[in-house]
Coordinates of N, CA and C and ligand atoms in Angstrom, one line a residue:
X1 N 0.8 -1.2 0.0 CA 0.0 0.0 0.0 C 0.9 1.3 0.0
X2 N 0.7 2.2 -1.2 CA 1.5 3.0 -1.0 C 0.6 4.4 -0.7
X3 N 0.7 5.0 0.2 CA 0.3 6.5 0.3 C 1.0 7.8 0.4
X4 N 0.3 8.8 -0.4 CA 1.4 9.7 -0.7 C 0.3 11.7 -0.1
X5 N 1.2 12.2 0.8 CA 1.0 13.4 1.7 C 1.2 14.2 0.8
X6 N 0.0 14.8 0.1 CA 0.5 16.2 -1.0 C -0.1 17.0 0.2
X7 N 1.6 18.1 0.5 CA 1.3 18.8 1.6 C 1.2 20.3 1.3
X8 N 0.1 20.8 1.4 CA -0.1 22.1 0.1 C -0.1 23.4 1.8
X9 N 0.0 22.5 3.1 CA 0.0 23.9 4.2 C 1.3 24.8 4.4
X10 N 0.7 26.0 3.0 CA 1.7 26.8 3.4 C 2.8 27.3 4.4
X11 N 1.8 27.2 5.7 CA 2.0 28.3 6.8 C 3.4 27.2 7.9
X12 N 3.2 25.6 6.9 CA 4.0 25.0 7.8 C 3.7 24.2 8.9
X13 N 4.4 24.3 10.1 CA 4.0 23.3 11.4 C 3.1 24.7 12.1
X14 N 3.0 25.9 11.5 CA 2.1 26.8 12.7 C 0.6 26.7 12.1
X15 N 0.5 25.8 10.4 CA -0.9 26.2 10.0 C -1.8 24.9 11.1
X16 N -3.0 25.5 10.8 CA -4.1 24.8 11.5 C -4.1 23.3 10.7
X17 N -4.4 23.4 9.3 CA -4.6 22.6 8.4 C -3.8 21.5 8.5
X18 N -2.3 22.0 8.9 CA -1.3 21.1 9.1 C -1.5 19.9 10.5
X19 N -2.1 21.0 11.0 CA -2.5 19.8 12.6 C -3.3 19.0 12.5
X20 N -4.1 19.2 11.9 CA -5.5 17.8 11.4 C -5.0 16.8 10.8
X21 N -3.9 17.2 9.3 CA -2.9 16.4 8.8 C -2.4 15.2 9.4
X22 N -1.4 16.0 10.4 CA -0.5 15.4 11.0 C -1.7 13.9 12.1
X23 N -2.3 14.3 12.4 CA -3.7 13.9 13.2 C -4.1 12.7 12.4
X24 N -4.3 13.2 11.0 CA -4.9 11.9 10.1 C -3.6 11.0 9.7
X25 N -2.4 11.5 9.5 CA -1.6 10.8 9.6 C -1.0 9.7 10.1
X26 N -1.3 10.0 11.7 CA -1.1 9.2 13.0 C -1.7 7.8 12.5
X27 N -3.4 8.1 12.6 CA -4.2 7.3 12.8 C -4.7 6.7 11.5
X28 N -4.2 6.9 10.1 CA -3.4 5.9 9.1 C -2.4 5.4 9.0
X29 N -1.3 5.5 9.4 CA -0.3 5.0 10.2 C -0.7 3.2 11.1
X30 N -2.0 4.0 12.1 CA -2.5 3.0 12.7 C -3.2 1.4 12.0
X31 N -3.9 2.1 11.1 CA -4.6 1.4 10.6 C -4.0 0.6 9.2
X32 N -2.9 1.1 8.8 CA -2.2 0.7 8.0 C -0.4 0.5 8.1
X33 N 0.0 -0.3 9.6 CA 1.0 0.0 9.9 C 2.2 -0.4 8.9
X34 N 1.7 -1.4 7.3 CA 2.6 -1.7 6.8 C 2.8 -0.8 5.1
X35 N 1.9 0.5 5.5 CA 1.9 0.6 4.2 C 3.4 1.9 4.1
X36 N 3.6 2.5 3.2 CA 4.7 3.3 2.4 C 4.2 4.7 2.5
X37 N 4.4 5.6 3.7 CA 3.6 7.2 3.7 C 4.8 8.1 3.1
X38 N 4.5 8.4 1.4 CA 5.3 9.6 1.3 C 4.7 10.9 1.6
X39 N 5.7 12.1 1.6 CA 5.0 12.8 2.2 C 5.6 14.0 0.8
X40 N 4.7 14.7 0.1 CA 5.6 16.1 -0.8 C 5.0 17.3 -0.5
X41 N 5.9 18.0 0.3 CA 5.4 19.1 0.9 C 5.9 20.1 -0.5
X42 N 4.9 20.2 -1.4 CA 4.5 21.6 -2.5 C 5.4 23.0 -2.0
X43 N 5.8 23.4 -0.7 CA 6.8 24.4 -0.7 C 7.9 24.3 -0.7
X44 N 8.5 23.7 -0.7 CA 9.7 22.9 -0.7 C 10.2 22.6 -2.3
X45 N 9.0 22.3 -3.2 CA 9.4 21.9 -4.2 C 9.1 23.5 -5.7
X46 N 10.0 23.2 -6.2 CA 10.2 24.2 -7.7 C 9.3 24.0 -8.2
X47 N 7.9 24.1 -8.0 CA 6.8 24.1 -9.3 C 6.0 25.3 -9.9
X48 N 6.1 25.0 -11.0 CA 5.5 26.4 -11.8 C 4.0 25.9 -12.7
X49 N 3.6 27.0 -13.4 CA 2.6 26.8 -14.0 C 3.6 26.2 -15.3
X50 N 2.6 25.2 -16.0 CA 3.4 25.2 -17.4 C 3.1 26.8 -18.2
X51 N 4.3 26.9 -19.0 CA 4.4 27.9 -20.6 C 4.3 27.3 -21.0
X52 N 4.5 28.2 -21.8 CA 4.7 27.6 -23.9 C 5.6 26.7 -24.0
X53 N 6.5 27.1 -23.5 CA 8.1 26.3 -23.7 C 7.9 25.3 -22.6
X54 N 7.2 25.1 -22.1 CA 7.6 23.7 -21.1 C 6.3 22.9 -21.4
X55 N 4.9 23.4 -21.9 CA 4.1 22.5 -22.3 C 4.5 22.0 -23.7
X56 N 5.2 22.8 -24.5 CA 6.0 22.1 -25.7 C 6.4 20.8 -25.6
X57 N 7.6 21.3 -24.7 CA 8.2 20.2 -24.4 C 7.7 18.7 -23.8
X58 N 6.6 18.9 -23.2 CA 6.0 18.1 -22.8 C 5.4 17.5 -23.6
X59 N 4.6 18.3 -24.1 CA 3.7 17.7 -25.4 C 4.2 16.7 -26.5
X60 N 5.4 17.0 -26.8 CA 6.4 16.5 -27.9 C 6.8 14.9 -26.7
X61 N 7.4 14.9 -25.4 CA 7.9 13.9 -24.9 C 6.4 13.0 -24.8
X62 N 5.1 13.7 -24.7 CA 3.8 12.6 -24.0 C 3.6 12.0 -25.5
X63 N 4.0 12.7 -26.4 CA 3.4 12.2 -28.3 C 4.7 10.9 -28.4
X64 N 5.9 11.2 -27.8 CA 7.0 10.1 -28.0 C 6.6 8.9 -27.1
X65 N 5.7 8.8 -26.0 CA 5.4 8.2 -25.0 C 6.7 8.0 -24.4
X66 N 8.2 9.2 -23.8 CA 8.9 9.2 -23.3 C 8.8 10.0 -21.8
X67 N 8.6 8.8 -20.7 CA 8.5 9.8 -19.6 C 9.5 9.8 -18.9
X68 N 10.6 9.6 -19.2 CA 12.0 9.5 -18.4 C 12.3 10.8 -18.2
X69 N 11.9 11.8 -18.8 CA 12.2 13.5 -18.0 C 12.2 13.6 -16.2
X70 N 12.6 14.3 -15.6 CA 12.1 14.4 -14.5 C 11.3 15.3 -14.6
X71 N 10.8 16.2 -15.6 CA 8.8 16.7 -15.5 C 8.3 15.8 -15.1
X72 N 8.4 14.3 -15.1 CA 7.2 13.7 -14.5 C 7.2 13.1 -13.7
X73 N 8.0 13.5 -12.9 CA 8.6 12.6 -11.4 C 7.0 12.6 -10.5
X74 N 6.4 13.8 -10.6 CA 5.3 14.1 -9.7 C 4.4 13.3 -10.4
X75 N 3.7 13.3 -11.5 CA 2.6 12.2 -12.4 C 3.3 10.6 -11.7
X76 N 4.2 10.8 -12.1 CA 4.7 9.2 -11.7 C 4.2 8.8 -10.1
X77 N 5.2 9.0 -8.9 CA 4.6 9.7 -7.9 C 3.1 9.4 -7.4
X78 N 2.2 10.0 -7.9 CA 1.0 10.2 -8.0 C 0.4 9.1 -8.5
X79 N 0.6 8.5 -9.8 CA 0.1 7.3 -10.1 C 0.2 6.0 -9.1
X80 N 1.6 5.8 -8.4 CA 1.5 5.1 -7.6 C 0.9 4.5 -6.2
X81 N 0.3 6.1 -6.1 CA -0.3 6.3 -4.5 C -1.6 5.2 -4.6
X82 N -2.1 4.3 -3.8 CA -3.4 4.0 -3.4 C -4.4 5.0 -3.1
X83 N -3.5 5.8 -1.9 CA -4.5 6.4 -1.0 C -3.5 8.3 -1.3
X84 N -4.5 9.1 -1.3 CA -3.8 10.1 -1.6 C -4.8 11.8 -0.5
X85 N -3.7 11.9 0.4 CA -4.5 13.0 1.5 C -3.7 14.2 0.6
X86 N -4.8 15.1 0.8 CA -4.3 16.4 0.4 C -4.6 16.8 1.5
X87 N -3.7 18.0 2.0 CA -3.9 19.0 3.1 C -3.4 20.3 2.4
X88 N -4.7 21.4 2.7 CA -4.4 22.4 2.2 C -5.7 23.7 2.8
X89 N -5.0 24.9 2.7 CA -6.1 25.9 4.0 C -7.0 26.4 2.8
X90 N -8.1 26.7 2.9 CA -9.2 27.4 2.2 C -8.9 28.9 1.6
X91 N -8.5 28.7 0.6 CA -7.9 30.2 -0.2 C -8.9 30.4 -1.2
X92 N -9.6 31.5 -1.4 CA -10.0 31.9 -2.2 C -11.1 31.4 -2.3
X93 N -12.0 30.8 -1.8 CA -13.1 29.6 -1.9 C -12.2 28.1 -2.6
X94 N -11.3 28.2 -2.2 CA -10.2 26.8 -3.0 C -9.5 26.4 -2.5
X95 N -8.1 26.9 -2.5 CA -6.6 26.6 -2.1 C -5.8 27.2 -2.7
X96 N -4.5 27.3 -2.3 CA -3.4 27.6 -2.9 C -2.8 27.6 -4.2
X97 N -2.3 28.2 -4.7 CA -2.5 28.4 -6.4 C -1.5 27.2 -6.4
X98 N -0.8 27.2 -5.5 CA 0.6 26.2 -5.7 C -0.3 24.6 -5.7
X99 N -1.3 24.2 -5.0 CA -1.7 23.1 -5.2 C -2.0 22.8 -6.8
X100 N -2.7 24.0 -7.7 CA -3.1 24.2 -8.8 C -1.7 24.1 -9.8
X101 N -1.0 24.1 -9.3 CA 0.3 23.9 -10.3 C 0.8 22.3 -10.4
X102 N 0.9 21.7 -9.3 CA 0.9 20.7 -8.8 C 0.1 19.8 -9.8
X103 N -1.4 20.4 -9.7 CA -2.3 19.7 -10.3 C -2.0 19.4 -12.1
X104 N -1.3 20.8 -12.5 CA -1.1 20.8 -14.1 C -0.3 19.3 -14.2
X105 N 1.0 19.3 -12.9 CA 1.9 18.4 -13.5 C 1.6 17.2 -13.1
X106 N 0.5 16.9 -12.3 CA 0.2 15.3 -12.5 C -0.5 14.8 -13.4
X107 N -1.5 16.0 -14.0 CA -2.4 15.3 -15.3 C -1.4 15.7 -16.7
X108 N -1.2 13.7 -16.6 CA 0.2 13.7 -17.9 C -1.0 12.5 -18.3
X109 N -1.4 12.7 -19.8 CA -1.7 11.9 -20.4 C -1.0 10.7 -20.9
X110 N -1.1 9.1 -20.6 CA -0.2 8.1 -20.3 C 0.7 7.6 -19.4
X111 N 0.6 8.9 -17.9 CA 0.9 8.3 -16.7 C -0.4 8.2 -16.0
X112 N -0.9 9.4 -15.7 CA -2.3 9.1 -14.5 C -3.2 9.1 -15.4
X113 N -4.0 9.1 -16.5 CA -4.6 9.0 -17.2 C -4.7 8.6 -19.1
X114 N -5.6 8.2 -19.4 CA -5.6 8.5 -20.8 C -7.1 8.1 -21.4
X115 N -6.6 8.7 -22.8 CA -8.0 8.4 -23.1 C -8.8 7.3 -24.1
X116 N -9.9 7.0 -24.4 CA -10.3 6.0 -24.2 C -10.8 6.2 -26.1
X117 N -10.8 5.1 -26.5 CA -11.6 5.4 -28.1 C -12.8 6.1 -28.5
X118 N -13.4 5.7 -27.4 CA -14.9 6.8 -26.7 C -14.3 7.9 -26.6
X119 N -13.1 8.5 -26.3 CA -12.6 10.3 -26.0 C -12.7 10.6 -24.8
X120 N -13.3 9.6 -23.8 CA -13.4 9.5 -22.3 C -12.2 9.5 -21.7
X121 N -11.5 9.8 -20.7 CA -10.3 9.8 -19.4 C -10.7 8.2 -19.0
X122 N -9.9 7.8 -18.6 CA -9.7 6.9 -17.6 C -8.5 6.8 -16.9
X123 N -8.2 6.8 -15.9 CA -7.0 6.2 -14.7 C -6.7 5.1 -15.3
X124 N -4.9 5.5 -15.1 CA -4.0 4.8 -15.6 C -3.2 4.8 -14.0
X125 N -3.6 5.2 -13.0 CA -2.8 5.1 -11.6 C -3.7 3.9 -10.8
X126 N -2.8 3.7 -9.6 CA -3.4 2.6 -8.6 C -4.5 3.6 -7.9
X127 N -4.5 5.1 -8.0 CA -5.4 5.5 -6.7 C -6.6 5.7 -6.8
X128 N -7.4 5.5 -5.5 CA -8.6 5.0 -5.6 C -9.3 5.9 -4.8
X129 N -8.8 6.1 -3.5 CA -9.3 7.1 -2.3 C -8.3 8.3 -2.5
X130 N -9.3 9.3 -2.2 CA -8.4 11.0 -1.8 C -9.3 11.5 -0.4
X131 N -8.2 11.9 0.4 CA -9.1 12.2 1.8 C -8.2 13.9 1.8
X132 N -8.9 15.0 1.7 CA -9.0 16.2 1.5 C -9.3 16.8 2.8
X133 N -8.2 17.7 3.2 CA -8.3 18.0 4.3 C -7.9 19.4 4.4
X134 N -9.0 20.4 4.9 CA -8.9 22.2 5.0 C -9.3 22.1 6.0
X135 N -8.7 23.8 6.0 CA -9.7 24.8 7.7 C -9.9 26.2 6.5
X136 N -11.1 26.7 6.8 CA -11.1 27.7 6.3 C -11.6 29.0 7.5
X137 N -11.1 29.9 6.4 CA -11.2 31.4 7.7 C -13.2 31.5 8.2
X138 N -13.9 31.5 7.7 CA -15.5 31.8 7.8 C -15.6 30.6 7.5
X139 N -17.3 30.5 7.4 CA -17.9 29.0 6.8 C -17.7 29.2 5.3
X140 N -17.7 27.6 5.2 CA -17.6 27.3 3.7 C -18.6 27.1 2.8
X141 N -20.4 26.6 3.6 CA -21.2 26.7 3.4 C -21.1 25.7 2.1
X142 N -22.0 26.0 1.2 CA -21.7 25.0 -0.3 C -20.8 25.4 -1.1
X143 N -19.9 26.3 -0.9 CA -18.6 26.7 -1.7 C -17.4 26.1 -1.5
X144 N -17.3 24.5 -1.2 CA -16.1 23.9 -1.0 C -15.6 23.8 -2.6
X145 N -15.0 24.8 -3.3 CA -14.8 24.7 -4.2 C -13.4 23.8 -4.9
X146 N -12.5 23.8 -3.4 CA -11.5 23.8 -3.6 C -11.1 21.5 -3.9
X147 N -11.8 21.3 -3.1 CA -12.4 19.5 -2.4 C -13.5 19.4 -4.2
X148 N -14.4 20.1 -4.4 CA -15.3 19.9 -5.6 C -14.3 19.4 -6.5
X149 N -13.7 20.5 -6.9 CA -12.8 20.4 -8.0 C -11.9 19.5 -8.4
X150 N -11.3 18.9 -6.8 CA -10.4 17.7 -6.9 C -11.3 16.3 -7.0
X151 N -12.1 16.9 -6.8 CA -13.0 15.6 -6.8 C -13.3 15.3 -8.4
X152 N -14.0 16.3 -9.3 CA -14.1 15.9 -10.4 C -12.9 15.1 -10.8
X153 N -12.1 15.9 -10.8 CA -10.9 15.6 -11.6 C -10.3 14.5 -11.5
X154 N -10.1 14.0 -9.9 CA -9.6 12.6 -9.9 C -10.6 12.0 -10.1
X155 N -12.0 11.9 -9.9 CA -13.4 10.6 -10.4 C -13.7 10.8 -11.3
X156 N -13.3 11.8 -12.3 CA -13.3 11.4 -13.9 C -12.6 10.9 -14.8
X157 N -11.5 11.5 -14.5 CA -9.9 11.2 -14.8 C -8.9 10.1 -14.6
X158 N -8.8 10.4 -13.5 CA -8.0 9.1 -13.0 C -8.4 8.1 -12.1
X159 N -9.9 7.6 -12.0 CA -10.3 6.2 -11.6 C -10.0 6.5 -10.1
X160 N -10.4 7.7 -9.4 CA -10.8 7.4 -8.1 C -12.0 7.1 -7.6
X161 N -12.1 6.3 -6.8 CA -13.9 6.4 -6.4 C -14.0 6.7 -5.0
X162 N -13.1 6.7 -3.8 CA -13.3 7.1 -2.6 C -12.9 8.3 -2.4
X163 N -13.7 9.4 -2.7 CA -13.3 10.8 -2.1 C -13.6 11.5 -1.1
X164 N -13.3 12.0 -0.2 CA -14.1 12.7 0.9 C -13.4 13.5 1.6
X165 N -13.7 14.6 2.4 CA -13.0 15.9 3.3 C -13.7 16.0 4.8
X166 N -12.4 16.2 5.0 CA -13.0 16.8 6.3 C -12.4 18.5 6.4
X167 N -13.2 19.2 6.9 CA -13.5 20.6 7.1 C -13.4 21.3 8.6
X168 N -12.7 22.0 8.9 CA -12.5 23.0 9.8 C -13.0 24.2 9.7
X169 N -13.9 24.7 9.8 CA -14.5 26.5 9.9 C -14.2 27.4 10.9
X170 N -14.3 28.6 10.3 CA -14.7 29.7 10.8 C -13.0 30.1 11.8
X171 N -12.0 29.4 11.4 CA -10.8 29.6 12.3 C -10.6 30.6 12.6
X172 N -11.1 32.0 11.7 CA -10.0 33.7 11.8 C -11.7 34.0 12.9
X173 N -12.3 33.2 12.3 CA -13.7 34.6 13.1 C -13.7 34.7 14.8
X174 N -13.5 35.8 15.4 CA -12.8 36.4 16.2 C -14.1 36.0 17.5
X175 N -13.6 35.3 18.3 CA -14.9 34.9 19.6 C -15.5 33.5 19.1
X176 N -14.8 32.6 18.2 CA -15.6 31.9 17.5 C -14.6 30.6 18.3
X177 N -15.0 29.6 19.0 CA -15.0 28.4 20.1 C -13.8 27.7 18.9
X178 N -12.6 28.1 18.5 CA -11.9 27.6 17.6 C -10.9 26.3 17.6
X179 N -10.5 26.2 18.9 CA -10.0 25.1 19.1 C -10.8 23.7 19.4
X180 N -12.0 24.3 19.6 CA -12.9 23.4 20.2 C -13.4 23.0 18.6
X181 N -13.9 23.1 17.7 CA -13.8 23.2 15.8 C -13.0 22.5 15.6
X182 N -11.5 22.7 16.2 CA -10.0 21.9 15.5 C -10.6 20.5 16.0
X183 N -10.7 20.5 17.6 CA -11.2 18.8 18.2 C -12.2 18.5 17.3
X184 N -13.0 19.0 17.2 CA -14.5 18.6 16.5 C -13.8 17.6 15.0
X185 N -13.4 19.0 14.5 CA -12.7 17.9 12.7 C -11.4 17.0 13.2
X186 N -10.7 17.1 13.7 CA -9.8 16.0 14.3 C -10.8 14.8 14.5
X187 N -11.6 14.8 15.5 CA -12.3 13.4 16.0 C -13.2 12.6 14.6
X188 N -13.4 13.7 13.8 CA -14.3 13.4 12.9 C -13.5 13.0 11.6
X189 N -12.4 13.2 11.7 CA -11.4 12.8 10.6 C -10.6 11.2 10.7
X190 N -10.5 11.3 12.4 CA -9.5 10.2 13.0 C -10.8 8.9 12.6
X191 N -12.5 9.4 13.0 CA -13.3 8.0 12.7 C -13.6 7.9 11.3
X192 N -13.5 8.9 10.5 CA -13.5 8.9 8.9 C -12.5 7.7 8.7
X193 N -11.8 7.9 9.1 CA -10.3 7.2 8.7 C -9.9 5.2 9.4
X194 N -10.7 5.5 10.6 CA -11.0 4.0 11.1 C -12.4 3.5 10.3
X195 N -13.0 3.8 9.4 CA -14.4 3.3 8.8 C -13.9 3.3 8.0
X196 N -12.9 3.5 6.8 CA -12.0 3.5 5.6 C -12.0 1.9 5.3
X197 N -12.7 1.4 4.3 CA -13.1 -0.1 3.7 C -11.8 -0.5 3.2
Ligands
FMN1 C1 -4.4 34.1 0.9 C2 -5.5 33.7 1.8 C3 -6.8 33.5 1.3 C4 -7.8 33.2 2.1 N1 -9.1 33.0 1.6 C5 -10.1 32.7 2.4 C6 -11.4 32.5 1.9 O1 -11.7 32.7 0.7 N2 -12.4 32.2 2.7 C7 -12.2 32.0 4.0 O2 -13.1 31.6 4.8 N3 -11.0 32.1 4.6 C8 -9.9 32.5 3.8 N4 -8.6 32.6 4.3 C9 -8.4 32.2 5.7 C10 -7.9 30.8 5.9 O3 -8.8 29.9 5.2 C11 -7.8 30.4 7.3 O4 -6.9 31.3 8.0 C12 -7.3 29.0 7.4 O5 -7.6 28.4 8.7 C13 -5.8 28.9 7.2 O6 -5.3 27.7 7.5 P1 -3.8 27.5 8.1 O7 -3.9 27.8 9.5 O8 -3.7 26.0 7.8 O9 -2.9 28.3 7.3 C14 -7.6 32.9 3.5 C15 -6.3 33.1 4.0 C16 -5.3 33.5 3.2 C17 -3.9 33.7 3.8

């Protein structure tokens, strides 16, 4: 079993987001004492949006079906995860632009996906579950745009079928019971995570 920590909490070991993480981490750890947890903390790493000149290049290596570049170290990576946690803080009604970069370079047509004679996507990776994990500043109400979007993308694309988040609110709003919030999504993440089929 291999699982892989796309770790999109800016702010580090002081973000909130990071502590729920670290939290669900434990208690898959628990439940899966023999599996493989990588961890790619997104600030740490060089990623850009693609250009011209680097979707070129890609384009030309995905038409050669040559993926030996290290462009696709992350698609690769990514294909092999089973289980795939994102952690990342509620920006914008979303996340961090840097998760959205991330995102360009794992959707490589012929590693995590491809398509089908129908013109359809299908997964070409092992992963199956994504467990999505925010705090956002106010409520998020039905604008979890950021969890939505990863959702399409891996259940259409790359053959996930277990998706789910857990959510932290209202962290910045001032008088607002906020650590007691943090326990609330912690307990509620740690039994998400023991009910995991
Ligand atoms: C750049 C930026 C954008 C944000 N956008 C939103 C937003 O759209 N809605 C919201 O409720 N909170 C927003 N927030 C507040 C964060 O969601 C909140 O502080 C969150 O708990 C941060 O998590 P962290 O402690 O893991 O960094 C934003 C914060 C930053 C720094």
């Amino acid at each position: 079993m291999n699982i892989l920590f796309v770790n999109c909490c800016i702010r580090g070991e002081a973000s909130r987001t990071m502590g729920l993480c670290r939290a669900a981490l434990e208690e898959i750890r628990a439940k899966y004492p023999d599996a493989a947890i990588q961890e790619l903390c997104l600030d740490q790493e060089e990623i850009c949006p693609l250009h011209s000149d680097t979707l070129a290049r890609r384009n030309a290596l995905e038409h050669q079906k040559d993926f030996s570049d290290p462009m696709f170290r992350y698609a690769q990576q990514f294909a092999e995860a089973e289980i795939v946690v994102v952690g990342a803080p509620y920006w914008e009604y979303q996340f961090p632009a840097l998760l959205r970069c991330y995102i360009e370079h794992i959707s490589v047509n012929g590693v995590t996906f491809a398509y089908g004679e129908d013109g359809r996507p299908h997964g070409l990776g092992k992963g199956e579950r994504l467990f999505y994990i925010t705090t956002a500043g106010g409520p998020i109400l039905d604008r979890n745009c950021g969890f939505d979007y990863l959702k399409t993308l891996l259940s259409n694309m790359m053959g996930f079928t277990k998706l789910d988040y857990v959510a932290a609110e209202c962290t910045d709003v001032i008088g607002y019971p906020v650590e007691e919030e943090l326990q609330k999504a912690e307990a509620r993440l740690r039994e998400q995570i023991r009910n995991w089929d």
